[in-house]
Tab-separated table of C-alpha atoms in Angstrom:
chain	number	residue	atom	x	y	z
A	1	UNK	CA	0.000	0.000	0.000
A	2	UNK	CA	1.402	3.547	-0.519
A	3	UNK	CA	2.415	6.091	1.815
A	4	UNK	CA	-0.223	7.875	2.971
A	5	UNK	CA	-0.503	11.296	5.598
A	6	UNK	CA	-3.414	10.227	8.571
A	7	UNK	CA	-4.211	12.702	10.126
A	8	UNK	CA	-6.369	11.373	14.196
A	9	UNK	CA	-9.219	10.765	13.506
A	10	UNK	CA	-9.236	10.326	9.593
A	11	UNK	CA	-9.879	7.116	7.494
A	12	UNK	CA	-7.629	7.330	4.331
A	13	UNK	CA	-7.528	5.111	1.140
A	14	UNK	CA	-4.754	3.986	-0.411
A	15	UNK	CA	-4.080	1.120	-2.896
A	16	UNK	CA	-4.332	-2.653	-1.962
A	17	UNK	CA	-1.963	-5.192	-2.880
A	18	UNK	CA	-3.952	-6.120	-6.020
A	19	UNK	CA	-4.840	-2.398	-7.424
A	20	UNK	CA	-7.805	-2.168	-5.257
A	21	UNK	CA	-8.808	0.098	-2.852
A	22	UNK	CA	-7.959	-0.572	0.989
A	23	UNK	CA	-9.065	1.713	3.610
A	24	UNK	CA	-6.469	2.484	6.462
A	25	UNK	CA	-7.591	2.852	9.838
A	26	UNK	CA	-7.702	5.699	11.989
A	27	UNK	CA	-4.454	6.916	13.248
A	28	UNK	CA	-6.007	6.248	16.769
A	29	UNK	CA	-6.612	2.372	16.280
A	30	UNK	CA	-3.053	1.860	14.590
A	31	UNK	CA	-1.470	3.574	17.777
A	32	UNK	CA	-4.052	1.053	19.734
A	33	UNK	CA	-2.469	-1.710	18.139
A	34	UNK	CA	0.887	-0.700	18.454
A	35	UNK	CA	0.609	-0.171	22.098
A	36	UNK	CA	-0.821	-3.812	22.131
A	37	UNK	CA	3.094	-4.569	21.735
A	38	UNK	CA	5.223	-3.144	23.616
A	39	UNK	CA	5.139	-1.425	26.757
A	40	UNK	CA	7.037	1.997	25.359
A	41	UNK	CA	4.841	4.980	25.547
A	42	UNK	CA	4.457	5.809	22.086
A	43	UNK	CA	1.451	7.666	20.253
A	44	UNK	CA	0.532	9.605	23.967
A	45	UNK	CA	-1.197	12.698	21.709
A	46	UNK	CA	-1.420	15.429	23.549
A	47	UNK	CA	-3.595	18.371	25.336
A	48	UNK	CA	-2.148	21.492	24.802
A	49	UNK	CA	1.522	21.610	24.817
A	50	UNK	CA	1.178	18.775	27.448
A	51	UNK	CA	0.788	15.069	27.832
A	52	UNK	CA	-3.380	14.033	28.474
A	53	UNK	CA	-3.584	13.721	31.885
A	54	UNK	CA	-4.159	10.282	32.233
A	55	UNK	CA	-0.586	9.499	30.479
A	56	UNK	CA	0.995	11.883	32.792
A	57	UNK	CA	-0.803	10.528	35.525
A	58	UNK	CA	0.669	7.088	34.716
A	59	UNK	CA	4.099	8.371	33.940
A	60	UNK	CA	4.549	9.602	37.890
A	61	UNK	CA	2.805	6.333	38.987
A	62	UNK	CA	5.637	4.578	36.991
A	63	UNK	CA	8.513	6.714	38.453
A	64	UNK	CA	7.420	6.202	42.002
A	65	UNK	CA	7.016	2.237	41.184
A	66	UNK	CA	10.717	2.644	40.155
A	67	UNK	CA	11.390	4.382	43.307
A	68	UNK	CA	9.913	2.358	45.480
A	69	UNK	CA	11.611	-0.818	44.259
A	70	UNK	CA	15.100	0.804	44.374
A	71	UNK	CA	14.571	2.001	47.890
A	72	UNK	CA	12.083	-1.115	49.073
A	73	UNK	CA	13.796	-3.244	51.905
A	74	UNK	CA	15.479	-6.822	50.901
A	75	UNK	CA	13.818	-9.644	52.733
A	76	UNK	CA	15.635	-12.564	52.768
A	77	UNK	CA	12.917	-14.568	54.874
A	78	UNK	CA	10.585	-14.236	51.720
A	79	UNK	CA	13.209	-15.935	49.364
A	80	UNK	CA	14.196	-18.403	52.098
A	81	UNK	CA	10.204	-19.438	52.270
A	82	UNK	CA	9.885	-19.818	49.049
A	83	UNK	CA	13.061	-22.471	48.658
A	84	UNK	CA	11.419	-25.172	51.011
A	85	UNK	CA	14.158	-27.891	51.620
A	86	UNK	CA	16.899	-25.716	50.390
A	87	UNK	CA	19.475	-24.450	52.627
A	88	UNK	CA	20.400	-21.019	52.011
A	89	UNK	CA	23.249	-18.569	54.041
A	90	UNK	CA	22.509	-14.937	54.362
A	91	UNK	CA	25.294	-11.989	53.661
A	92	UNK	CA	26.053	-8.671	53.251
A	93	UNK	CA	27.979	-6.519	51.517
A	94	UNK	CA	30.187	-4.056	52.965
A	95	UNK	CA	27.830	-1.457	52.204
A	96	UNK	CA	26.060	-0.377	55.254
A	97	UNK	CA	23.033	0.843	54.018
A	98	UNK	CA	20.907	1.675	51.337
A	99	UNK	CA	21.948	5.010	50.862
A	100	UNK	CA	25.668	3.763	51.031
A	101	UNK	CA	24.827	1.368	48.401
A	102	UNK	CA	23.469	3.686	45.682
A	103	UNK	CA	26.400	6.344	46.182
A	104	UNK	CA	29.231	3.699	46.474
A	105	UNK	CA	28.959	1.058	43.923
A	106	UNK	CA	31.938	-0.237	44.878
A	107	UNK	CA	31.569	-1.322	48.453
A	108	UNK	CA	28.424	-3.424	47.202
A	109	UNK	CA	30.833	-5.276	44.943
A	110	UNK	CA	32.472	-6.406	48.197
A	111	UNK	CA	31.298	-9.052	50.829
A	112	UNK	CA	31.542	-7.993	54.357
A	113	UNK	CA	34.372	-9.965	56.037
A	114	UNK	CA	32.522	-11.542	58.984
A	115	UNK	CA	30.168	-12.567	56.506
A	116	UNK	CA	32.494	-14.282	54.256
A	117	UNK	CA	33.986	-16.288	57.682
A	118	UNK	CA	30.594	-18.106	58.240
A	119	UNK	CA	30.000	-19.484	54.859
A	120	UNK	CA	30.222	-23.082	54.032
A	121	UNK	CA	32.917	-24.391	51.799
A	122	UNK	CA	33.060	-27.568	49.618
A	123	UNK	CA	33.610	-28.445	46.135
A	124	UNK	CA	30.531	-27.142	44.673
A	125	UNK	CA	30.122	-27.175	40.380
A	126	UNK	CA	27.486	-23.845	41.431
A	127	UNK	CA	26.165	-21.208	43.929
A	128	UNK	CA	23.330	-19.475	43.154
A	129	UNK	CA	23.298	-15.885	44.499
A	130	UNK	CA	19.899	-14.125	45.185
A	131	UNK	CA	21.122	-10.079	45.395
A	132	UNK	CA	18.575	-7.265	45.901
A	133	UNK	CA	20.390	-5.114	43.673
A	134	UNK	CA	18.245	-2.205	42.547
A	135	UNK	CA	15.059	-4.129	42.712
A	136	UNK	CA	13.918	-5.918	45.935
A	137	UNK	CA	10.868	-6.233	44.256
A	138	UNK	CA	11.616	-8.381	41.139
A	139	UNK	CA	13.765	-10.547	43.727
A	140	UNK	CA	11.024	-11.330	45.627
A	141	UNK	CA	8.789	-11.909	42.876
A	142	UNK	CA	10.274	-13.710	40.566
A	143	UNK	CA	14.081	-15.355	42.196
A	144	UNK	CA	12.883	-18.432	43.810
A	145	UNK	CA	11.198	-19.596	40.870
A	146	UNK	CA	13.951	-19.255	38.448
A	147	UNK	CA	16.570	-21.462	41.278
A	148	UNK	CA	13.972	-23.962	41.568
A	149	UNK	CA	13.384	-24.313	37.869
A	150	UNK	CA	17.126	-24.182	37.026
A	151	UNK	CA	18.399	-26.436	39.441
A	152	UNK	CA	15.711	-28.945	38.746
A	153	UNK	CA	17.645	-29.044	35.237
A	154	UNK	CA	20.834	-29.272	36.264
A	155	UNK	CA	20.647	-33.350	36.872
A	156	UNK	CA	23.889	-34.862	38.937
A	157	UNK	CA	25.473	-31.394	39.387
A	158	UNK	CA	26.850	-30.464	43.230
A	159	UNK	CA	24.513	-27.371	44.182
A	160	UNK	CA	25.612	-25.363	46.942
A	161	UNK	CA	23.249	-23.443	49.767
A	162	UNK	CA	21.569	-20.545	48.055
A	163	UNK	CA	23.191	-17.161	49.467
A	164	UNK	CA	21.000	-14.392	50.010
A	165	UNK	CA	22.645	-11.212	49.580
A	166	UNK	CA	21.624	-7.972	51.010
A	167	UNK	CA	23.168	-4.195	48.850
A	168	UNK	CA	24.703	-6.188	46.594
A	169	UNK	CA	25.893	-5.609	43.270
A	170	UNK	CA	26.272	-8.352	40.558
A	171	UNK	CA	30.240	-8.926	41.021
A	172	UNK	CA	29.484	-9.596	45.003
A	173	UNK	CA	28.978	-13.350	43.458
A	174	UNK	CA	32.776	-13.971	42.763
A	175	UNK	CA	33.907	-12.944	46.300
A	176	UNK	CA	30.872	-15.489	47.424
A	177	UNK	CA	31.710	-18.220	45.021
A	178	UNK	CA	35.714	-18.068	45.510
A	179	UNK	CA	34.944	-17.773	49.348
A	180	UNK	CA	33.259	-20.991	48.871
A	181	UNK	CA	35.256	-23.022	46.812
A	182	UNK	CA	32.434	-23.038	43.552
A	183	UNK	CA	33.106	-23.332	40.084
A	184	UNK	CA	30.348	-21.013	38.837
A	185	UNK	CA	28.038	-18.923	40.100
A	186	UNK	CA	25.128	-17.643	39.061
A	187	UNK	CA	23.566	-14.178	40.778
A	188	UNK	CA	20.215	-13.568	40.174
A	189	UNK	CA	19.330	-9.971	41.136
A	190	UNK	CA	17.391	-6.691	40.835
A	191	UNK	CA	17.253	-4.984	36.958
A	192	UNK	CA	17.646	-1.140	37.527
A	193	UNK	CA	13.603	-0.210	37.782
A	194	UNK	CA	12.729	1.513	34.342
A	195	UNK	CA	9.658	3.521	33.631
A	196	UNK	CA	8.148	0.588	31.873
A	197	UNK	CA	9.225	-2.247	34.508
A	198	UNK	CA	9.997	-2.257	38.140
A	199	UNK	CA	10.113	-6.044	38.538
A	200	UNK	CA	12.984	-7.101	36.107
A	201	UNK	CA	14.988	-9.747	37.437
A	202	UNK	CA	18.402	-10.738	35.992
A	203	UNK	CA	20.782	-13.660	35.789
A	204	UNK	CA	24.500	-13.301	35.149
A	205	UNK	CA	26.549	-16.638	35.283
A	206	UNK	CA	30.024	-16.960	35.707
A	207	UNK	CA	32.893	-19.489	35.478
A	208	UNK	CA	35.302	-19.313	38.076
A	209	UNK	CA	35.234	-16.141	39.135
A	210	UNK	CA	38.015	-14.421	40.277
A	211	UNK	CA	37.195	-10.918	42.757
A	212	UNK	CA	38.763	-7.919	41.647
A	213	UNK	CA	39.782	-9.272	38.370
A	214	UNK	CA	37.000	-10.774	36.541
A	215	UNK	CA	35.026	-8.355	34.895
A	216	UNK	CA	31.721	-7.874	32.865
A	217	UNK	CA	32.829	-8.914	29.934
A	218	UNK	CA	33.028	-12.759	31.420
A	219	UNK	CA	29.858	-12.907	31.946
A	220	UNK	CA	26.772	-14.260	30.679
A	221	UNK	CA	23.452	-12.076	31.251
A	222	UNK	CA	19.877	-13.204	31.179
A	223	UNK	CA	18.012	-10.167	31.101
A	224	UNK	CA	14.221	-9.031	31.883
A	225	UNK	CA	13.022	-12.070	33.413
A	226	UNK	CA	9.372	-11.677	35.043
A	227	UNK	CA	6.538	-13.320	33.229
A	228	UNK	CA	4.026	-12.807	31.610
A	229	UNK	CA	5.707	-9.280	30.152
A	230	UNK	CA	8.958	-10.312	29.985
A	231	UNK	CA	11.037	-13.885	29.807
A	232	UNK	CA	9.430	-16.897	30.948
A	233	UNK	CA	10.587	-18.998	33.680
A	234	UNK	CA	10.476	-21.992	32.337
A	235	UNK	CA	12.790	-19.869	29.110
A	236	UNK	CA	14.624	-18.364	31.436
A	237	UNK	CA	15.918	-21.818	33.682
A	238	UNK	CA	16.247	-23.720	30.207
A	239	UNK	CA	18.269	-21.390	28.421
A	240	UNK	CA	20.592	-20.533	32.047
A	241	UNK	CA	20.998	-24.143	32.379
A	242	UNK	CA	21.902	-24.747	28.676
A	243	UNK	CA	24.787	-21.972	29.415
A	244	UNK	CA	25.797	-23.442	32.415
A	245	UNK	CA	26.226	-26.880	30.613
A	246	UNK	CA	28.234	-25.071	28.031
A	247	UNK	CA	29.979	-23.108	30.149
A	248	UNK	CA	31.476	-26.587	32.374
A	249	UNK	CA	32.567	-28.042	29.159
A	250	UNK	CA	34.272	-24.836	27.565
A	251	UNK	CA	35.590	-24.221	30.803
A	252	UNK	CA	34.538	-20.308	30.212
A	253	UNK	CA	31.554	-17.455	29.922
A	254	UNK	CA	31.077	-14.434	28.975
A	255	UNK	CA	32.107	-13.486	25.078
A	256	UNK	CA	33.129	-16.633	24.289
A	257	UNK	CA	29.976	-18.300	25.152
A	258	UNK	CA	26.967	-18.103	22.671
A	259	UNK	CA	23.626	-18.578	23.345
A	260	UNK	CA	22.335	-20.642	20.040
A	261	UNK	CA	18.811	-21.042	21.435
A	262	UNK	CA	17.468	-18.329	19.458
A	263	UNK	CA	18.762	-19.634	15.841
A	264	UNK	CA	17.606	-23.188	17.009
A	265	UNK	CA	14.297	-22.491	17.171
A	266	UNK	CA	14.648	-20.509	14.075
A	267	UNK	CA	15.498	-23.756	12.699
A	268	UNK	CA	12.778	-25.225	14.010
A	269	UNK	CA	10.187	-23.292	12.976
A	270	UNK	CA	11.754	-23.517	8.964
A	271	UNK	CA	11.964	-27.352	9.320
């Protein structure tokens, strides 16, 4: 069909595929469907010089969502309930409180030192990490789930007590997992709340981490996890425990780790 300039409210014509006329829709409805698709705010309109009021309304209802999850408490006894059977250790990071935490990244990269004392060593193949991060929310949503689906994939692997993980940042893992003798670890934590999502929870896996030198670029990152808007968790523990699979035989993550789900079930769907 040609271009053609909607104006809201209008019904153009343009040509159809075969020569025809075919009427396009309102701009309105094709902003309706759009919006049926993603969660951006896109096609608002306006009142004035101004957003309506009911999409400024839910902008500010969004921002304090995102506030509240960056500054909502971590409660370890909710993750710890929701992991019947499975021991888990609680820590901290040397970040003494919240507001300490947002203005010194670093010391939440760093587990406290009487902390690191009390936890359990062994010869563990992973330890699963469950940080707040910048989300308590999405942690207490959606964390338990993804350990209990991953591990329940992971079939003759050595699984060490869950750590819980309070003002921690994502490279807190390789102090805990070298502290404990693990060969991977994987830290599922609070996404940085956007003004689309306040619940994102994500998984970065690492092979033998090493604190203070291992950086981003060795790990693996599962992003946006928290069903039904986001990745599944039954995608989410299949396609972590696929990496962690790879990772043990490669004996690495991060860049040189692919995940080939995606062009597999391109395949598929060809086949």
């Amino acid at each position: 069909m040609s271009d053609v300039a909607v104006q809201e409210g209008e019904v153009a014509v343009g040509t159809g595929e075969y020569g025809g006329e075919a009427a396009v829709p309102p701009a309105s409805d094709l902003w309706s469907a759009l919006r049926q698709r993603t969660q951006a705010r896109i096609g608002l309109g306006r009142a004035g010089s101004a957003l309506p009021t009911r999409h400024r309304l839910e902008l500010q209802a969004a921002h304090a969502a995102a506030r509240d999850a960056v500054h909502s408490p971590f409660a370890p006894d909710v993750i710890a309930a929701a992991l019947p059977g499975t021991p888990t250790v609680r820590v901290r990071s040397t970040a003494a409180d919240r507001l300490t935490y947002l203005q010194r990244p670093d010391l939440g990269r760093r587990l406290d030192p009487v902390d690191r004392a009390h936890l359990p060593t062994g010869e563990w193949d992973v330890v699963f990490v469950v940080a707040d991060g910048l989300s308590s929310r999405a942690v207490h949503e959606h964390a338990a789930v993804v350990v209990r689906e991953t591990t329940a994939r992971l079939g003759g692997w050595s699984v060490a007590p869950v750590v819980l993980a309070e003002q921690a940042r994502v490279a807190l893992g390789d102090d805990v997992a070298h502290a404990m003798g693990a060969a991977m670890v994987v830290v599922l934590i609070g996404e940085r709340p956007g003004m689309s999502a306040a619940d994102s929870l994500g998984a970065y896996l690492t092979h033998r981490p090493v604190p203070g030198t291992t950086t981003d670029a060795d790990r693996n990152c599962l992003s946006n996890i928290r069903p039904p808007r986001g990745l599944s968790y039954e995608r989410a523990a299949a396609k972590l425990a696929a990496l962690m699979v790879r990772a043990r035989e490669l004996g690495l993550t991060g860049v040189g780790l692919k995940d080939d789900s995606a062009d597999e079930e391109v395949r598929e769907r060809l086949l």
